[in-house]
Amino acid sequence: MKIESQALREDVKRWLTSRLRYLYAGWDVQVYETHRHKLSRFLEKIGLLEAFPAAEAFDIQVDVTAVLRRGNEARLAFVVCKGGPITLKDVGIMQEYSNVAMPLLSAVLSPSGMSPSLNTLLNAYNRVEVLEYGNGRRLKIGTWDVKRKQVDLPSVVPPGELS
Amino acid sequence: MEGEHRAGSIYSGWSVEVFDTSKSKLSNFLDRIGVQAFSGSEAFEIEVDIIGLLRRGKAAQLAFVECKVGPISLKDVGQILGYSRVALPVLSAIISPGGISASLDLLLNTYNRVDILEYGSGKRIKIGTWDASRRQVDPASVLPPGELG
C-alpha cells in the first residue's frame, strides 16, 4: 500500500503525539513536521535555542520533531520517515543526529521496513549495539503500518522498544 | 596514491592495497576479491569512496576514506560513522577541499563535541581539509587534532 510522504509524516506525527502524551504524562508535548527546517533554526523560532547546549550547531533535519516541556526542562524526540527500505546509511545519519542532540526517543520508520542487509546485520548477527547513542539510549527501527497508521510492533528493533 | 603511501608507512609489514570503491557495496567488493576475514561482511551495506585493505598472513583490516566536494556536514559524518561502527576499520576519515561546514566547526571546535566522532573502542573518525595543490590532507585542519599527523 503506497502512501505520499506528506500523508506519512502527518500520520506519524499523530502517532508520536499520542504515544508521547501517554508516556510523558505531566509534560507538555508538542509535535511538529520539521523536514524542511534545520533544528537550530526551528528551536530558535520557538524560543528554545537556550534550552539545549550547543543548539546553534544543530545542523539536523528530521521529518518529525517533538518538544516536551515541564517547568524549565525541555526534551526532544525525533522520527525520520523513509519511503523505501531503511538502510545502514539512514541509521548512521539518525544516530549521529541523536548523539548530538540526545533526544528522549529517536526512531526511523518506513512502510517498507528494513533493507535485507540491515535486517541481516541486526537480526542474524545481533549487531544492535550499532543503534546506541548517548548514555544507554538506542535508536528504534520499525515498519510503519499504513493501514493502521501506527508502528507494526513485532517489526521493531530492538524488540519491544516501541511497545 | 596518497592513501596507499600513508597506510604503507604506518602499517609496514602489512600488504596494503587501496581501491576506488565509490560504485561498489563493500559486501560485494569483499566477495569479489575473495576476502572472507570479516564477520558479518555479507551485511556490509557500505559504500565509501576509497577503501584500504591491509593484510598480514590471515589477518585483514580495513580503512575507509570518504571524499566530499563541498563542506563536510554532520550528515556526512553520520553516514561514515554508521559504516565504521559496523565494519570497525583501523582508520576512517572524511576529507574535502571545502573543509567543514560552519555548524560542524562550531560543534567540534567551540563546543568540543569530539565525542561524536567515536566508533569502536578508542577509534575516532578523522576529518580534514584536502589540499588540492599539494595533493594531501592539510595536517593543520585535522580533527581531532594530530590524528592524521
CSV table of C-alpha atoms in Angstrom, one decimal:
chain,number,residue,atom,x,y,z
A,1,MET,CA,0.0,0.0,0.0
A,2,LYS,CA,1.6,3.3,-1.2
A,3,ILE,CA,1.4,6.5,0.8
A,4,GLU,CA,2.5,10.0,0.0
A,5,SER,CA,5.4,11.4,2.1
A,6,GLN,CA,3.3,14.3,3.4
A,7,ALA,CA,0.5,11.9,4.4
A,8,LEU,CA,3.0,9.6,6.1
A,9,ARG,CA,4.5,12.4,8.1
A,10,GLU,CA,1.1,13.6,9.2
A,11,ASP,CA,0.2,10.0,10.4
A,12,VAL,CA,3.5,9.6,12.1
A,13,LYS,CA,3.1,13.0,13.8
A,14,ARG,CA,-0.3,11.9,15.2
A,15,TRP,CA,1.0,8.6,16.4
A,16,LEU,CA,4.0,10.2,18.1
A,17,THR,CA,1.9,12.9,19.8
A,18,SER,CA,-0.4,10.2,21.2
A,19,ARG,CA,2.5,8.0,22.3
A,20,LEU,CA,4.5,10.7,24.0
A,21,ARG,CA,1.4,12.2,25.8
A,22,TYR,CA,0.8,8.7,27.2
A,23,LEU,CA,4.5,8.0,28.1
A,24,TYR,CA,5.2,11.5,29.4
A,25,ALA,CA,2.0,12.5,31.3
A,26,GLY,CA,2.7,15.7,33.1
A,27,TRP,CA,4.8,17.1,30.3
A,28,ASP,CA,3.6,19.5,27.7
A,29,VAL,CA,4.1,17.6,24.4
A,30,GLN,CA,4.1,19.5,21.0
A,31,VAL,CA,4.9,17.6,17.8
A,32,TYR,CA,6.0,19.3,14.6
A,33,GLU,CA,6.7,18.4,11.0
A,34,THR,CA,10.3,19.7,10.5
A,35,HIS,CA,11.5,18.1,7.3
A,36,ARG,CA,12.2,21.5,5.8
A,37,HIS,CA,13.9,23.0,8.8
A,38,LYS,CA,17.3,22.8,10.4
A,39,LEU,CA,16.8,22.0,14.1
A,40,SER,CA,18.9,25.0,15.2
A,41,ARG,CA,16.6,27.4,13.3
A,42,PHE,CA,13.5,25.6,14.4
A,43,LEU,CA,14.5,25.8,18.1
A,44,GLU,CA,15.3,29.5,17.7
A,45,LYS,CA,11.9,30.1,16.1
A,46,ILE,CA,10.0,28.5,19.0
A,47,GLY,CA,12.3,30.3,21.6
A,48,LEU,CA,14.1,27.2,22.8
A,49,LEU,CA,17.6,27.7,21.5
A,50,GLU,CA,18.9,28.3,25.0
A,51,ALA,CA,17.4,25.1,26.4
A,52,PHE,CA,19.8,22.8,24.7
A,53,PRO,CA,23.6,23.1,24.9
A,54,ALA,CA,25.2,23.8,21.6
A,55,ALA,CA,21.8,24.0,19.9
A,56,GLU,CA,23.0,26.7,17.5
A,57,ALA,CA,25.2,24.0,15.9
A,58,PHE,CA,22.3,21.5,15.4
A,59,ASP,CA,22.7,21.0,11.7
A,60,ILE,CA,20.0,18.4,12.0
A,61,GLN,CA,17.0,17.8,9.7
A,62,VAL,CA,14.4,15.2,10.7
A,63,ASP,CA,10.9,14.7,9.5
A,64,VAL,CA,9.1,14.9,12.8
A,65,THR,CA,10.3,16.6,16.0
A,66,ALA,CA,8.6,16.5,19.3
A,67,VAL,CA,9.3,19.1,22.1
A,68,LEU,CA,8.4,18.1,25.6
A,69,ARG,CA,8.4,20.7,28.3
A,70,ARG,CA,7.9,20.6,32.1
A,71,GLY,CA,8.7,23.8,34.0
A,72,ASN,CA,12.2,24.8,32.9
A,73,GLU,CA,13.0,21.4,31.4
A,74,ALA,CA,12.8,20.7,27.8
A,75,ARG,CA,13.4,17.4,25.8
A,76,LEU,CA,13.3,16.4,22.2
A,77,ALA,CA,12.1,13.3,20.3
A,78,PHE,CA,12.9,12.6,16.6
A,79,VAL,CA,11.4,10.5,13.9
A,80,VAL,CA,12.6,10.1,10.4
A,81,CYS,CA,10.1,8.6,7.9
A,82,LYS,CA,11.6,6.8,4.9
A,83,GLY,CA,9.7,5.9,1.7
A,84,GLY,CA,11.9,2.9,0.8
A,85,PRO,CA,13.6,0.3,3.0
A,86,ILE,CA,15.6,1.6,5.9
A,87,THR,CA,19.4,1.3,5.2
A,88,LEU,CA,22.5,1.4,7.3
A,89,LYS,CA,23.2,4.9,5.9
A,90,ASP,CA,19.8,6.1,7.3
A,91,VAL,CA,20.7,4.6,10.7
A,92,GLY,CA,24.1,6.2,10.8
A,93,ILE,CA,22.8,9.6,10.0
A,94,MET,CA,20.0,9.4,12.5
A,95,GLN,CA,22.3,8.0,15.1
A,96,GLU,CA,24.7,10.9,14.7
A,97,TYR,CA,21.9,13.5,15.0
A,98,SER,CA,20.9,11.7,18.2
A,99,ASN,CA,24.4,11.7,19.5
A,100,VAL,CA,24.5,15.4,19.1
A,101,ALA,CA,21.0,16.4,20.4
A,102,MET,CA,20.4,13.4,22.8
A,103,PRO,CA,16.6,13.1,22.2
A,104,LEU,CA,14.5,11.0,24.6
A,105,LEU,CA,13.3,9.0,21.7
A,106,SER,CA,14.8,8.6,18.2
A,107,ALA,CA,13.2,6.3,15.6
A,108,VAL,CA,13.5,5.6,11.9
A,109,LEU,CA,10.3,4.2,10.3
A,110,SER,CA,9.3,3.0,6.9
A,111,PRO,CA,6.3,1.3,5.4
A,112,SER,CA,8.9,-0.9,3.6
A,113,GLY,CA,10.7,-1.9,6.8
A,114,MET,CA,14.4,-2.6,6.7
A,115,SER,CA,16.7,-3.4,3.8
A,116,PRO,CA,17.8,-7.1,3.7
A,117,SER,CA,21.4,-6.2,4.7
A,118,LEU,CA,20.3,-4.2,7.7
A,119,ASN,CA,17.9,-7.0,8.7
A,120,THR,CA,20.8,-9.5,8.5
A,121,LEU,CA,23.1,-7.2,10.5
A,122,LEU,CA,20.6,-6.6,13.3
A,123,ASN,CA,18.6,-9.8,13.4
A,124,ALA,CA,21.0,-12.6,12.2
A,125,TYR,CA,24.2,-11.0,13.6
A,126,ASN,CA,22.5,-9.3,16.5
A,127,ARG,CA,24.6,-6.1,16.0
A,128,VAL,CA,22.1,-4.0,17.9
A,129,GLU,CA,25.0,-2.1,19.5
A,130,VAL,CA,25.2,-0.1,16.3
A,131,LEU,CA,21.9,1.5,17.3
A,132,GLU,CA,23.3,3.0,20.6
A,133,TYR,CA,23.6,6.7,21.1
A,134,GLY,CA,24.3,8.7,24.3
A,135,ASN,CA,24.1,7.0,27.6
A,136,GLY,CA,22.3,3.7,27.2
A,137,ARG,CA,19.8,5.0,24.6
A,138,ARG,CA,19.1,3.2,21.4
A,139,LEU,CA,17.7,4.2,18.1
A,140,LYS,CA,14.4,2.3,17.3
A,141,ILE,CA,13.8,0.9,13.8
A,142,GLY,CA,10.3,-0.2,12.7
A,143,THR,CA,7.9,-0.8,9.9
A,144,TRP,CA,5.1,1.7,9.6
A,145,ASP,CA,1.7,0.0,9.2
A,146,VAL,CA,0.0,2.3,6.6
A,147,LYS,CA,-3.5,0.9,7.1
A,148,ARG,CA,-3.5,1.0,10.9
A,149,LYS,CA,-1.5,4.3,11.0
A,150,GLN,CA,0.9,3.0,13.6
A,151,VAL,CA,4.2,1.1,14.0
A,152,ASP,CA,3.9,-2.6,13.5
A,153,LEU,CA,5.2,-3.6,16.9
A,154,PRO,CA,6.6,-7.1,16.1
A,155,SER,CA,8.9,-5.4,13.5
A,156,VAL,CA,10.6,-3.1,16.0
A,157,VAL,CA,14.3,-3.4,16.6
A,158,PRO,CA,15.5,-3.6,19.3
A,159,PRO,CA,12.4,-5.8,20.1
A,160,GLY,CA,9.8,-4.3,22.5
A,161,GLU,CA,11.3,-0.8,22.5
A,162,LEU,CA,8.3,1.0,21.0
A,163,SER,CA,5.7,-1.1,22.9
B,1,MET,CA,48.5,7.4,-4.3
B,2,GLU,CA,48.5,9.3,-1.0
B,3,GLY,CA,46.3,6.8,0.9
B,4,GLU,CA,48.4,3.8,-0.2
B,5,HIS,CA,51.7,5.6,0.7
B,6,ARG,CA,50.3,6.7,4.1
B,7,ALA,CA,48.9,3.3,5.0
B,8,GLY,CA,52.1,1.6,3.8
B,9,SER,CA,54.3,3.8,6.1
B,10,ILE,CA,52.0,3.3,9.2
B,11,TYR,CA,51.4,-0.4,8.7
B,12,SER,CA,54.8,-1.6,7.5
B,13,GLY,CA,54.8,-5.4,7.5
B,14,TRP,CA,51.3,-5.4,6.1
B,15,SER,CA,50.3,-5.8,2.5
B,16,VAL,CA,48.4,-2.6,1.7
B,17,GLU,CA,46.1,-2.2,-1.3
B,18,VAL,CA,43.9,0.8,-1.9
B,19,PHE,CA,40.8,0.7,-4.1
B,20,ASP,CA,38.4,3.3,-5.6
B,21,THR,CA,35.1,1.8,-4.4
B,22,SER,CA,32.7,4.6,-4.9
B,23,LYS,CA,30.5,2.5,-7.1
B,24,SER,CA,30.6,-0.8,-5.1
B,25,LYS,CA,28.9,-2.1,-1.9
B,26,LEU,CA,31.6,-3.3,0.5
B,27,SER,CA,29.9,-6.7,0.8
B,28,ASN,CA,30.1,-7.2,-3.0
B,29,PHE,CA,33.6,-5.8,-3.2
B,30,LEU,CA,35.0,-8.2,-0.5
B,31,ASP,CA,33.2,-11.1,-2.1
B,32,ARG,CA,34.7,-10.2,-5.5
B,33,ILE,CA,38.3,-10.0,-4.2
B,34,GLY,CA,37.8,-13.2,-2.2
B,35,VAL,CA,38.3,-11.7,1.3
B,36,GLN,CA,36.3,-13.6,4.0
B,37,ALA,CA,38.1,-12.3,7.0
B,38,PHE,CA,35.2,-10.1,8.3
B,39,SER,CA,32.4,-11.5,10.4
B,40,GLY,CA,29.0,-10.5,9.0
B,41,SER,CA,30.5,-8.9,5.9
B,42,GLU,CA,27.6,-10.1,3.7
B,43,ALA,CA,25.6,-7.5,5.6
B,44,PHE,CA,28.1,-4.6,5.0
B,45,GLU,CA,25.7,-2.3,3.1
B,46,ILE,CA,28.5,0.2,3.0
B,47,GLU,CA,29.6,2.5,0.2
B,48,VAL,CA,32.7,4.6,0.7
B,49,ASP,CA,34.9,6.3,-1.9
B,50,ILE,CA,38.2,4.7,-1.0
B,51,ILE,CA,38.9,1.5,0.8
B,52,GLY,CA,42.3,0.4,2.1
B,53,LEU,CA,42.7,-3.4,2.6
B,54,LEU,CA,45.6,-4.4,4.8
B,55,ARG,CA,46.7,-8.0,5.0
B,56,ARG,CA,49.3,-9.8,7.0
B,57,GLY,CA,49.0,-13.6,7.0
B,58,LYS,CA,45.4,-14.5,7.7
B,59,ALA,CA,44.7,-11.1,9.4
B,60,ALA,CA,42.9,-8.4,7.4
B,61,GLN,CA,41.9,-4.9,8.3
B,62,LEU,CA,40.0,-2.1,6.5
B,63,ALA,CA,40.5,1.6,6.2
B,64,PHE,CA,37.8,4.0,4.8
B,65,VAL,CA,38.1,7.4,3.3
B,66,GLU,CA,35.1,9.4,2.1
B,67,CYS,CA,35.8,12.3,-0.2
B,68,LYS,CA,33.4,15.2,-0.3
B,69,VAL,CA,33.4,18.2,-2.7
B,70,GLY,CA,31.5,20.7,-0.5
B,71,PRO,CA,32.0,21.4,3.2
B,72,ILE,CA,31.7,18.3,5.4
B,73,SER,CA,28.4,18.3,7.3
B,74,LEU,CA,27.1,16.4,10.4
B,75,LYS,CA,25.0,14.3,8.0
B,76,ASP,CA,28.2,13.3,6.1
B,77,VAL,CA,29.9,12.4,9.4
B,78,GLY,CA,26.8,10.3,10.5
B,79,GLN,CA,27.0,8.3,7.3
B,80,ILE,CA,30.6,7.2,7.7
B,81,LEU,CA,30.2,6.8,11.4
B,82,GLY,CA,27.4,4.3,10.9
B,83,TYR,CA,29.6,2.4,8.4
B,84,SER,CA,32.5,2.5,10.7
B,85,ARG,CA,30.6,1.2,13.7
B,86,VAL,CA,29.7,-1.8,11.7
B,87,ALA,CA,32.9,-2.6,9.9
B,88,LEU,CA,35.4,-1.2,12.6
B,89,PRO,CA,38.1,-0.1,10.1
B,90,VAL,CA,41.6,0.7,11.5
B,91,LEU,CA,41.2,4.2,10.0
B,92,SER,CA,38.1,6.1,9.0
B,93,ALA,CA,38.4,9.6,7.5
B,94,ILE,CA,36.3,12.1,5.7
B,95,ILE,CA,38.0,14.8,3.7
B,96,SER,CA,37.0,17.7,1.5
B,97,PRO,CA,38.7,20.6,-0.2
B,98,GLY,CA,35.8,22.6,1.2
B,99,GLY,CA,36.8,21.7,4.8
B,100,ILE,CA,33.9,21.5,7.4
B,101,SER,CA,30.6,23.3,7.5
B,102,ALA,CA,30.2,26.3,9.8
B,103,SER,CA,27.8,24.3,12.1
B,104,LEU,CA,30.2,21.3,12.3
B,105,ASP,CA,33.1,23.6,13.0
B,106,LEU,CA,31.1,25.2,15.9
B,107,LEU,CA,30.1,21.8,17.3
B,108,LEU,CA,33.7,20.3,17.2
B,109,ASN,CA,35.8,23.4,17.9
B,110,THR,CA,33.7,25.7,20.0
B,111,TYR,CA,31.7,23.1,21.9
B,112,ASN,CA,34.5,20.4,21.7
B,113,ARG,CA,32.0,17.7,20.9
B,114,VAL,CA,34.7,15.4,19.5
B,115,ASP,CA,32.9,12.5,21.3
B,116,ILE,CA,30.5,12.4,18.3
B,117,LEU,CA,33.4,11.1,16.2
B,118,GLU,CA,33.8,7.9,18.2
B,119,TYR,CA,33.3,4.5,16.9
B,120,GLY,CA,34.5,1.2,18.4
B,121,SER,CA,37.0,1.2,21.2
B,122,GLY,CA,39.1,4.3,21.2
B,123,LYS,CA,38.6,4.9,17.5
B,124,ARG,CA,37.6,8.2,16.1
B,125,ILE,CA,36.6,9.4,12.6
B,126,LYS,CA,39.2,11.9,11.3
B,127,ILE,CA,38.0,15.0,9.5
B,128,GLY,CA,40.3,17.1,7.3
B,129,THR,CA,40.6,19.6,4.5
B,130,TRP,CA,42.1,18.2,1.3
B,131,ASP,CA,44.9,20.4,0.0
B,132,ALA,CA,44.3,20.1,-3.8
B,133,SER,CA,47.5,21.8,-4.8
B,134,ARG,CA,49.7,19.6,-2.5
B,135,ARG,CA,47.6,16.5,-3.0
B,136,GLN,CA,47.4,15.7,0.6
B,137,VAL,CA,45.5,16.4,3.8
B,138,ASP,CA,46.2,19.8,5.3
B,139,PRO,CA,47.6,18.5,8.7
B,140,ALA,CA,46.6,21.7,10.5
B,141,SER,CA,43.0,21.2,9.6
B,142,VAL,CA,42.6,17.8,11.0
B,143,LEU,CA,40.0,17.0,13.7
B,144,PRO,CA,40.7,15.5,16.3
B,145,PRO,CA,43.9,17.5,16.1
B,146,GLY,CA,47.0,15.5,15.2
B,147,GLU,CA,45.2,12.3,14.3
B,148,LEU,CA,46.2,12.2,10.7
B,149,GLY,CA,49.7,13.6,11.6
